[in-house]
Short mmCIF file of C-alpha atoms in Angstrom, two decimals:
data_model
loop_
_atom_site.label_atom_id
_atom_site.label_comp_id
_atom_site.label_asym_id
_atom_site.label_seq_id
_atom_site.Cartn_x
_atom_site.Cartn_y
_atom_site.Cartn_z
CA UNK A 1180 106.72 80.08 101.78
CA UNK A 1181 104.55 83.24 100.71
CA UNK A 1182 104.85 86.53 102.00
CA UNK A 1183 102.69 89.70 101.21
CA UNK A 1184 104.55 92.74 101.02
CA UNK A 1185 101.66 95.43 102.36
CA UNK A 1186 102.94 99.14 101.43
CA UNK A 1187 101.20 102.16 101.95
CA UNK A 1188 102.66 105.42 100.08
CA UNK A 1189 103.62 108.28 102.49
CA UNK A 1190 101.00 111.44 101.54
CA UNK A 1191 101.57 113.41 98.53
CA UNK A 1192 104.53 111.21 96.74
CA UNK A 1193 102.67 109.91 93.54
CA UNK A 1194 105.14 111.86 91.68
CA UNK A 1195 107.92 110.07 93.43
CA UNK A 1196 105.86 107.02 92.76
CA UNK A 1197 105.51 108.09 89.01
CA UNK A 1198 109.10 109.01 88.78
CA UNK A 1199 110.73 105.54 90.15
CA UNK A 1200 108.43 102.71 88.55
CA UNK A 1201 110.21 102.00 85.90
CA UNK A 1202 113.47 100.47 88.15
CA UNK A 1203 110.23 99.50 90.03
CA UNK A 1204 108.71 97.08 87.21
CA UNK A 1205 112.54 95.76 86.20
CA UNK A 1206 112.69 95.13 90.03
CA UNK A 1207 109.43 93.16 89.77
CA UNK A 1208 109.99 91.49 86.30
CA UNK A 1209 113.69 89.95 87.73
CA UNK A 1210 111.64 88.82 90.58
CA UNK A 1211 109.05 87.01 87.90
CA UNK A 1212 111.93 85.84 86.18
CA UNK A 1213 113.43 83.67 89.36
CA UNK A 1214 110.15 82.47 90.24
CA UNK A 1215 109.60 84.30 93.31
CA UNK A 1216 107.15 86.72 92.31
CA UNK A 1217 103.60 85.24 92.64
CA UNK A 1218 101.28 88.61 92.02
CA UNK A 1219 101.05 91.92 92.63
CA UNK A 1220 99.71 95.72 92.06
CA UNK A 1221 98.91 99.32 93.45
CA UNK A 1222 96.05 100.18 95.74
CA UNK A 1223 94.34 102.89 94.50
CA UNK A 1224 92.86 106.06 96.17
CA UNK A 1225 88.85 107.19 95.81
CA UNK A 1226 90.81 108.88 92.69
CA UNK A 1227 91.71 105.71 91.31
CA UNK A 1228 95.38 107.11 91.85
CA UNK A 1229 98.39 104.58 93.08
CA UNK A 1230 98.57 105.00 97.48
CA UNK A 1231 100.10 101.86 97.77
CA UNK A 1232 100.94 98.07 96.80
CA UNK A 1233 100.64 94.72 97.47
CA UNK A 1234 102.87 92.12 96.50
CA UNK A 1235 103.41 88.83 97.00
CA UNK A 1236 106.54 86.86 96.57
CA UNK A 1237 107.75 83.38 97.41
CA UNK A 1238 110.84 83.58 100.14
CA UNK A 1239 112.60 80.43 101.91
CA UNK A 1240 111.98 82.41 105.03
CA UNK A 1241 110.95 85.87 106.85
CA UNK A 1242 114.42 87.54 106.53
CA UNK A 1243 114.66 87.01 103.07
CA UNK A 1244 111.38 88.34 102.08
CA UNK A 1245 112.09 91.66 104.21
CA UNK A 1246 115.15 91.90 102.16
CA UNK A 1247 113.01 91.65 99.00
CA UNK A 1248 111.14 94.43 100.20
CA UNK A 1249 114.36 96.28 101.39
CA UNK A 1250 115.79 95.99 97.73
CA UNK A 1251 112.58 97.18 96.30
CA UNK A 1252 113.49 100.62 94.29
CA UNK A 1253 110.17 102.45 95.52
CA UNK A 1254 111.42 101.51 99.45
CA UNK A 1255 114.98 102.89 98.48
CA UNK A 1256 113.42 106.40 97.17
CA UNK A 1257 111.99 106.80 100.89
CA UNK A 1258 108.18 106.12 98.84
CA UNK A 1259 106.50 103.81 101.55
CA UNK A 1260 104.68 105.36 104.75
CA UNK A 1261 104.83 101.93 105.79
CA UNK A 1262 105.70 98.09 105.05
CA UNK A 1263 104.34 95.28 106.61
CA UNK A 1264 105.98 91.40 105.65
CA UNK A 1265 103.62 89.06 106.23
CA UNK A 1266 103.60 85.41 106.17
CA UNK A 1267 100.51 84.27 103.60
CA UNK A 1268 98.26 81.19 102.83
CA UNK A 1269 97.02 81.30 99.03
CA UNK A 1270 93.89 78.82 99.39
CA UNK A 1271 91.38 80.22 96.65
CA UNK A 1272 91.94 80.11 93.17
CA UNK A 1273 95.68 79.28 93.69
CA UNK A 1274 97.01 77.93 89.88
CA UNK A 1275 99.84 76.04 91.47
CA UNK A 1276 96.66 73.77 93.39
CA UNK A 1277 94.83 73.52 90.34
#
């Protein structure tokens, strides 16, 4: 089952955000590795500066996809505002239905 992982960066932390991405991207690249991560990136401000990510992962159920997001080094360092785990439905331009 998908799940999107909807942060969105507390105010004036992109140096907190800047500071932790590189346990951020190992985080994210052991997630590729075991097949759960599908896709994912920043949002970006009018700036074009990181306020936020989306990421979507592949998780047997809703529990274990919140704990994905738990585990996620930029939650740990107190970085997300906010995090919403939502159960999603990739129907357009989905490789694995191609």
């Amino acid at each position: 089952m998908l799940f999107a992982l909807i942060c969105k960066d507390k105010p004036g932390h992109l140096q907190l955000r800047l500071d932790t991405r590189p346990d951020h991207v190992v985080f994210l690249n052991d997630l590729n590795a075991r097949g759960a991560l599908k896709f994912g990136g920043p949002f970006l401000d009018a700036d074009g500066k990181p306020e936020g990510s989306l990421v979507v992962i592949e998780a047997a159920d809703a529990a274990v996809a919140q704990a994905i997001a738990d585990a996620d080094p930029y939650a740990k360092a107190g970085l997300f505002e906010s995090v919403q785990v939502r159960p999603w439905n990739w129907v357009f331009n989905n490789p694995a239905s191609a």
